[in-house]
Coordinates of C-alpha atoms in Angstrom, one line a residue:
Chain A
M1 CA -74.3 11.9 -13.4
F2 CA -73.7 16.0 -13.6
W3 CA -74.4 16.6 -9.8
R4 CA -71.5 13.7 -8.5
S5 CA -69.5 14.8 -11.3
W6 CA -69.8 18.3 -10.3
H7 CA -68.6 17.4 -6.4
I8 CA -65.4 15.1 -7.6
F9 CA -64.2 17.9 -9.9
A10 CA -65.0 20.3 -7.5
L11 CA -62.9 18.3 -5.1
L12 CA -60.2 17.9 -7.4
T13 CA -59.8 20.8 -9.7
G14 CA -61.2 23.7 -7.4
L15 CA -58.2 23.0 -5.0
S16 CA -55.9 23.0 -7.6
M17 CA -57.0 26.1 -9.3
D18 CA -57.8 28.6 -6.4
Y19 CA -54.7 26.7 -3.7
Y20 CA -52.6 24.8 -5.1
T21 CA -51.4 26.7 -8.5
P22 CA -48.8 29.6 -7.7
L23 CA -50.3 33.0 -7.6
E24 CA -48.6 34.2 -10.7
H25 CA -49.5 31.3 -12.9
R26 CA -53.1 31.8 -11.7
K27 CA -55.5 32.9 -14.7
H28 CA -58.9 32.5 -13.3
S29 CA -60.2 31.3 -10.5
F30 CA -62.1 28.4 -10.5
K31 CA -65.6 29.9 -10.1
E32 CA -64.2 32.2 -12.7
F33 CA -63.3 28.9 -15.0
M34 CA -66.6 27.1 -14.2
N35 CA -68.7 29.9 -15.1
E36 CA -66.8 30.5 -18.4
M37 CA -66.2 27.2 -19.5
V38 CA -68.8 24.9 -18.1
V39 CA -71.8 26.6 -16.8
K40 CA -72.2 28.8 -20.3
Q41 CA -71.7 25.6 -22.5
F42 CA -73.8 23.4 -20.8
M43 CA -76.1 26.5 -20.8
D44 CA -75.9 26.7 -24.3
Q45 CA -76.1 23.1 -25.2
F46 CA -79.2 22.7 -22.9
R47 CA -80.7 25.6 -24.6
D48 CA -79.4 23.8 -28.2
F49 CA -81.3 20.5 -27.6
G50 CA -84.2 22.5 -25.8
L51 CA -83.6 21.0 -23.0
E52 CA -84.8 22.4 -19.5
L53 CA -81.5 23.3 -16.8
P54 CA -81.4 20.6 -13.9
W55 CA -83.6 21.3 -10.9
Y56 CA -80.9 21.9 -8.8
W57 CA -79.1 24.2 -11.5
D58 CA -79.6 27.5 -9.1
D59 CA -80.3 26.6 -5.8
H60 CA -78.0 24.0 -5.4
F61 CA -75.0 24.2 -8.1
L62 CA -74.6 27.6 -9.0
K63 CA -74.4 28.4 -5.2
E64 CA -71.7 25.7 -4.2
L65 CA -69.4 27.5 -6.9
D66 CA -69.1 30.0 -4.1
W67 CA -68.1 27.9 -1.4
Y68 CA -67.9 23.8 -1.9
H69 CA -64.3 23.6 -2.9
H70 CA -62.8 26.1 -0.2
A71 CA -64.2 23.5 2.5
L72 CA -62.9 20.5 0.8
H73 CA -59.7 22.4 0.7
L74 CA -60.0 22.7 4.5
G75 CA -60.6 18.9 4.8
V76 CA -58.2 18.1 2.7
W77 CA -55.7 19.9 4.6
T78 CA -57.0 18.6 7.9
W79 CA -56.9 15.3 6.7
R80 CA -53.9 15.5 5.0
Q81 CA -52.8 12.1 6.3
T82 CA -55.1 10.6 4.4
A83 CA -53.9 12.1 1.2
W84 CA -51.8 10.7 -1.2
W85 CA -50.1 13.6 -2.3
N86 CA -48.7 16.9 0.0
P87 CA -51.4 19.4 0.0
D88 CA -50.2 22.9 0.1
A89 CA -52.6 25.2 2.1
G90 CA -52.1 28.2 -0.4
V91 CA -53.1 30.8 2.5
S92 CA -50.2 32.9 2.5
P93 CA -50.9 36.8 3.2
E94 CA -50.7 37.3 -0.7
E95 CA -53.2 34.2 -1.8
R96 CA -55.7 35.3 1.0
A97 CA -56.0 38.6 -0.4
W98 CA -56.6 37.1 -4.0
L99 CA -59.0 34.6 -2.7
E100 CA -61.0 37.3 -0.7
E101 CA -60.9 39.4 -4.2
K102 CA -62.3 36.4 -5.8
Y103 CA -64.8 35.2 -3.4
P104 CA -66.0 38.3 -1.0
G105 CA -66.5 36.9 2.2
W106 CA -64.0 34.4 2.5
N107 CA -61.7 36.1 4.9
D108 CA -64.9 36.1 7.5
T109 CA -65.5 32.3 6.8
F110 CA -62.9 30.4 5.9
G111 CA -60.4 32.8 6.5
K112 CA -61.2 32.9 10.6
Q113 CA -60.8 28.8 10.8
W114 CA -57.5 29.4 8.8
D115 CA -56.8 32.1 11.5
V116 CA -56.8 29.6 14.2
I117 CA -54.9 27.3 12.1
T118 CA -52.3 29.8 11.5
E119 CA -51.8 30.8 15.0
N120 CA -51.2 27.3 16.1
I121 CA -48.3 26.9 13.5
R122 CA -47.0 30.3 14.6
D123 CA -47.4 29.0 18.3
G124 CA -45.0 25.9 17.8
K125 CA -48.8 23.7 17.9
P126 CA -49.0 21.9 14.9
E127 CA -50.5 18.9 16.5
L128 CA -53.4 20.9 17.1
T129 CA -53.9 21.0 13.2
L130 CA -54.0 17.4 13.0
P131 CA -57.2 15.7 13.5
E132 CA -58.5 13.3 16.3
T133 CA -61.4 12.0 14.5
F134 CA -63.0 12.2 11.3
P135 CA -65.6 13.6 9.0
M136 CA -68.8 12.4 8.8
V137 CA -69.3 11.1 4.9
C138 CA -71.8 12.1 2.4
N139 CA -73.7 8.6 1.8
M140 CA -73.9 9.6 -2.1
C141 CA -70.9 11.5 -3.2
Q142 CA -68.5 9.8 -0.3
I143 CA -67.2 13.0 0.4
P144 CA -67.1 14.6 3.8
L145 CA -70.5 16.7 5.0
V146 CA -69.1 20.6 5.1
T147 CA -72.8 21.7 5.3
P148 CA -71.7 24.0 8.4
A149 CA -69.3 25.6 5.6
G150 CA -72.1 26.4 3.4
F151 CA -74.1 27.7 6.3
L152 CA -71.8 30.0 7.7
F153 CA -70.7 31.2 4.0
G154 CA -74.6 32.1 4.1
K155 CA -75.7 29.2 1.4
L156 CA -77.4 27.0 3.2
D157 CA -80.2 27.3 5.4
S158 CA -79.0 24.8 8.4
P159 CA -75.3 23.6 8.6
E160 CA -76.9 20.2 9.4
P161 CA -76.6 17.2 6.6
L162 CA -79.6 15.6 5.5
I163 CA -80.8 12.5 7.2
V164 CA -82.9 9.5 5.6
D165 CA -83.4 6.4 8.1
R166 CA -84.2 3.6 5.8
D167 CA -84.1 -0.4 6.7
G168 CA -82.7 0.2 10.3
R169 CA -79.7 2.3 8.8
R170 CA -79.3 5.9 9.4
L171 CA -77.8 7.4 5.5
L172 CA -76.5 11.3 5.4
F173 CA -76.5 13.1 2.6
C174 CA -74.3 16.5 1.9
S175 CA -77.1 18.1 -0.4
E176 CA -80.7 17.7 -1.6
P177 CA -79.3 16.5 -4.9
C178 CA -77.2 13.9 -3.4
K179 CA -80.1 12.7 -1.2
W180 CA -82.4 12.8 -4.6
V181 CA -79.9 10.4 -6.4
Y182 CA -80.3 8.0 -3.9
E183 CA -84.0 8.1 -3.5
Q184 CA -83.8 7.7 -7.4
N185 CA -82.9 3.8 -6.5
P186 CA -82.2 3.0 -2.9
E187 CA -81.4 -0.4 -4.0
R188 CA -78.7 0.2 -6.1
F189 CA -76.9 2.0 -3.1
A190 CA -78.1 -0.3 -0.2
G191 CA -74.3 -2.1 -0.4
Q192 CA -72.3 0.9 -0.4
L193 CA -70.2 1.6 2.8
T194 CA -68.6 4.6 3.2
I195 CA -65.0 4.9 5.5
I196 CA -67.5 5.7 8.3
D197 CA -70.0 3.0 7.8
R198 CA -67.0 0.7 8.0
F199 CA -65.3 2.5 10.9
L200 CA -68.4 2.5 13.0
S201 CA -69.2 -1.3 11.9
G202 CA -66.2 -2.8 13.2
V203 CA -64.4 -3.4 10.1
I204 CA -61.6 -0.8 10.8
Q205 CA -59.6 -1.8 13.5
P206 CA -58.5 -0.5 16.1
P207 CA -61.3 2.3 15.8
T208 CA -58.9 5.2 15.8
V209 CA -57.4 7.9 13.2
D210 CA -54.1 5.7 13.2
G211 CA -56.0 2.5 12.5
A212 CA -58.0 4.2 9.5
L213 CA -54.9 5.2 8.2
A214 CA -53.8 1.7 8.7
Y215 CA -56.5 0.5 7.0
M216 CA -56.2 2.7 4.0
G217 CA -52.6 1.4 3.6
L218 CA -51.1 4.5 4.3
S219 CA -47.5 4.0 5.9
P220 CA -46.3 7.2 7.9
E221 CA -43.9 7.7 4.8
E222 CA -46.7 7.9 2.2
Q223 CA -49.3 10.2 4.4
G224 CA -49.4 13.3 3.1
Q225 CA -47.8 16.6 5.0
D226 CA -48.2 20.4 4.5
A227 CA -46.4 20.8 1.0
T228 CA -44.1 23.6 2.4
N229 CA -43.5 22.5 5.8
Y230 CA -46.0 25.3 7.1
A231 CA -43.6 28.2 5.3
W232 CA -46.9 30.1 4.0
A233 CA -47.8 30.6 7.9
F234 CA -44.3 32.7 8.8
V235 CA -44.8 34.8 5.0
N236 CA -43.9 38.2 6.5
Q237 CA -43.5 37.1 10.1
P238 CA -40.1 37.5 12.2
A239 CA -38.2 33.8 11.9
R240 CA -39.0 30.9 14.2
Q241 CA -38.1 27.5 14.7
I242 CA -41.3 24.6 14.3
A243 CA -40.7 21.3 15.0
G244 CA -41.9 19.2 11.9
Chain B
M1 CA -72.8 3.1 30.2
A2 CA -71.9 2.6 26.3
L3 CA -69.8 4.3 23.5
F4 CA -72.3 6.1 21.6
P5 CA -71.4 8.0 18.4
V6 CA -72.9 11.2 17.5
Q7 CA -72.6 14.0 14.6
G8 CA -71.4 16.8 16.2
I9 CA -70.8 20.2 14.8
F10 CA -69.1 23.3 16.5
E11 CA -70.9 26.9 15.7
G12 CA -67.8 28.4 13.4
D13 CA -66.1 25.2 12.2
F14 CA -67.0 23.9 8.5
V15 CA -67.5 20.1 9.0
V16 CA -69.3 17.6 10.5
M17 CA -67.7 15.5 12.9
L18 CA -68.0 12.0 14.0
I19 CA -67.9 12.2 18.0
P20 CA -67.6 9.3 20.3
V21 CA -69.6 10.2 23.5
D22 CA -70.8 7.7 26.3
D23 CA -74.6 7.2 26.4
A24 CA -74.3 8.3 30.2
D25 CA -72.8 11.5 29.5
P26 CA -74.3 15.0 30.7
M27 CA -74.5 17.3 28.0
S28 CA -71.7 19.6 29.7
I29 CA -69.0 16.9 28.8
V30 CA -70.7 16.0 25.5
A31 CA -70.1 19.5 24.9
E32 CA -66.2 19.6 25.6
K33 CA -66.3 16.5 23.6
V34 CA -67.2 17.9 20.3
A35 CA -65.6 21.3 21.2
H36 CA -62.4 19.3 22.0
H37 CA -62.1 18.8 17.9
A38 CA -62.5 22.4 16.9
A39 CA -62.1 25.0 19.6
G40 CA -58.9 26.4 19.4
R41 CA -58.0 24.3 16.1
R42 CA -60.2 25.7 13.8
V43 CA -62.6 28.1 15.4
A44 CA -61.3 30.8 17.9
P45 CA -62.4 29.9 21.5
Q46 CA -64.5 32.4 23.4
P47 CA -65.1 33.2 27.3
G48 CA -68.5 31.4 28.3
A49 CA -70.2 28.2 29.0
L50 CA -71.2 25.7 26.0
Q51 CA -74.6 24.8 25.0
V52 CA -75.9 21.7 23.3
R53 CA -78.6 22.3 20.7
H54 CA -80.4 18.9 19.3
R55 CA -83.6 19.2 16.9
G56 CA -83.6 23.1 17.6
Q57 CA -83.5 22.7 21.3
V58 CA -81.3 23.6 23.8
L59 CA -80.6 20.6 25.8
P60 CA -80.0 21.0 29.9
D61 CA -76.0 20.5 31.1
T62 CA -77.5 17.5 33.1
S63 CA -79.6 15.9 30.7
T64 CA -77.7 12.8 29.4
V65 CA -77.5 11.5 26.0
I66 CA -79.9 8.8 26.7
D67 CA -82.1 10.8 28.9
A68 CA -82.4 13.6 26.4
G69 CA -83.5 11.1 23.8
V70 CA -80.3 11.4 21.4
A71 CA -80.6 8.6 18.6
P72 CA -77.1 7.2 17.3
L73 CA -75.9 9.8 14.9
D74 CA -78.5 12.2 15.6
V75 CA -76.7 15.8 15.0
L76 CA -75.4 17.9 17.8
Q77 CA -74.9 21.2 17.3
V78 CA -72.7 22.8 20.1
G79 CA -71.6 26.6 20.5
Y80 CA -71.2 29.0 23.4
R81 CA -74.0 30.6 24.9

């Protein structure tokens, strides 16, 4: 339960704290908040009750504090059409400096990916920032597989997701704990289909990004867009016109 | 010839993507299909040819998806040589 809650919490709160909150209002990074308000309290409680830490605490949970939500943010922003809010990129030069200070190595990993995105926007090619396919999704937490980001950040040994073939079905997992949760009770999750399972089984028609957006019931007016119409890409840059 | 889904990872990218290829595609085409979704979008393009890695082995450019023994939803890592 803790593990699955952590992934949802990283998705919702990690993005809000480190990318959506205006820089002048940030008091903690998400990682600092997690260490002070969650990790410490849980460890105190485990100690007080005489419990051992979960097996995944050090090698998986604590390591993900450094990189996981940054990858999710890039994913949410990239697939922003599927979001019901307008994601703020949050990567102006000042914000990037803050991210590098709080998460050393951010510039050499996520920063490089945002560099390419930023150049495309400055060059008047925002269409290159929109996806033409889907991310693969974890069969446990249902969150896109961002293992390549963890590998780039030096926290995972491989960029590849974990695979379990069972009863003629291929299941994908973003992490050892998600795979472990599944393996505790495979029958419980036998009928659970990810959005990609539905895509591949023909439930989503046509099998395109537009088809999936229609399946989600998202009209063009409801689909998420960059929150500032890409203004962040032009901070400290000569003014240039861009098609929305 | 049939549509064939694989998991594509482009070196330097952050995410595993669903990549539809054809089972008769040679690896040179598979590499381009994976790169299309990442190179120049989130990964800076580089000069030089691409290569496909499957289960730790680099696959020959002329080997097709079927010939190479790739299974549906296998992971293919694509990067510059």
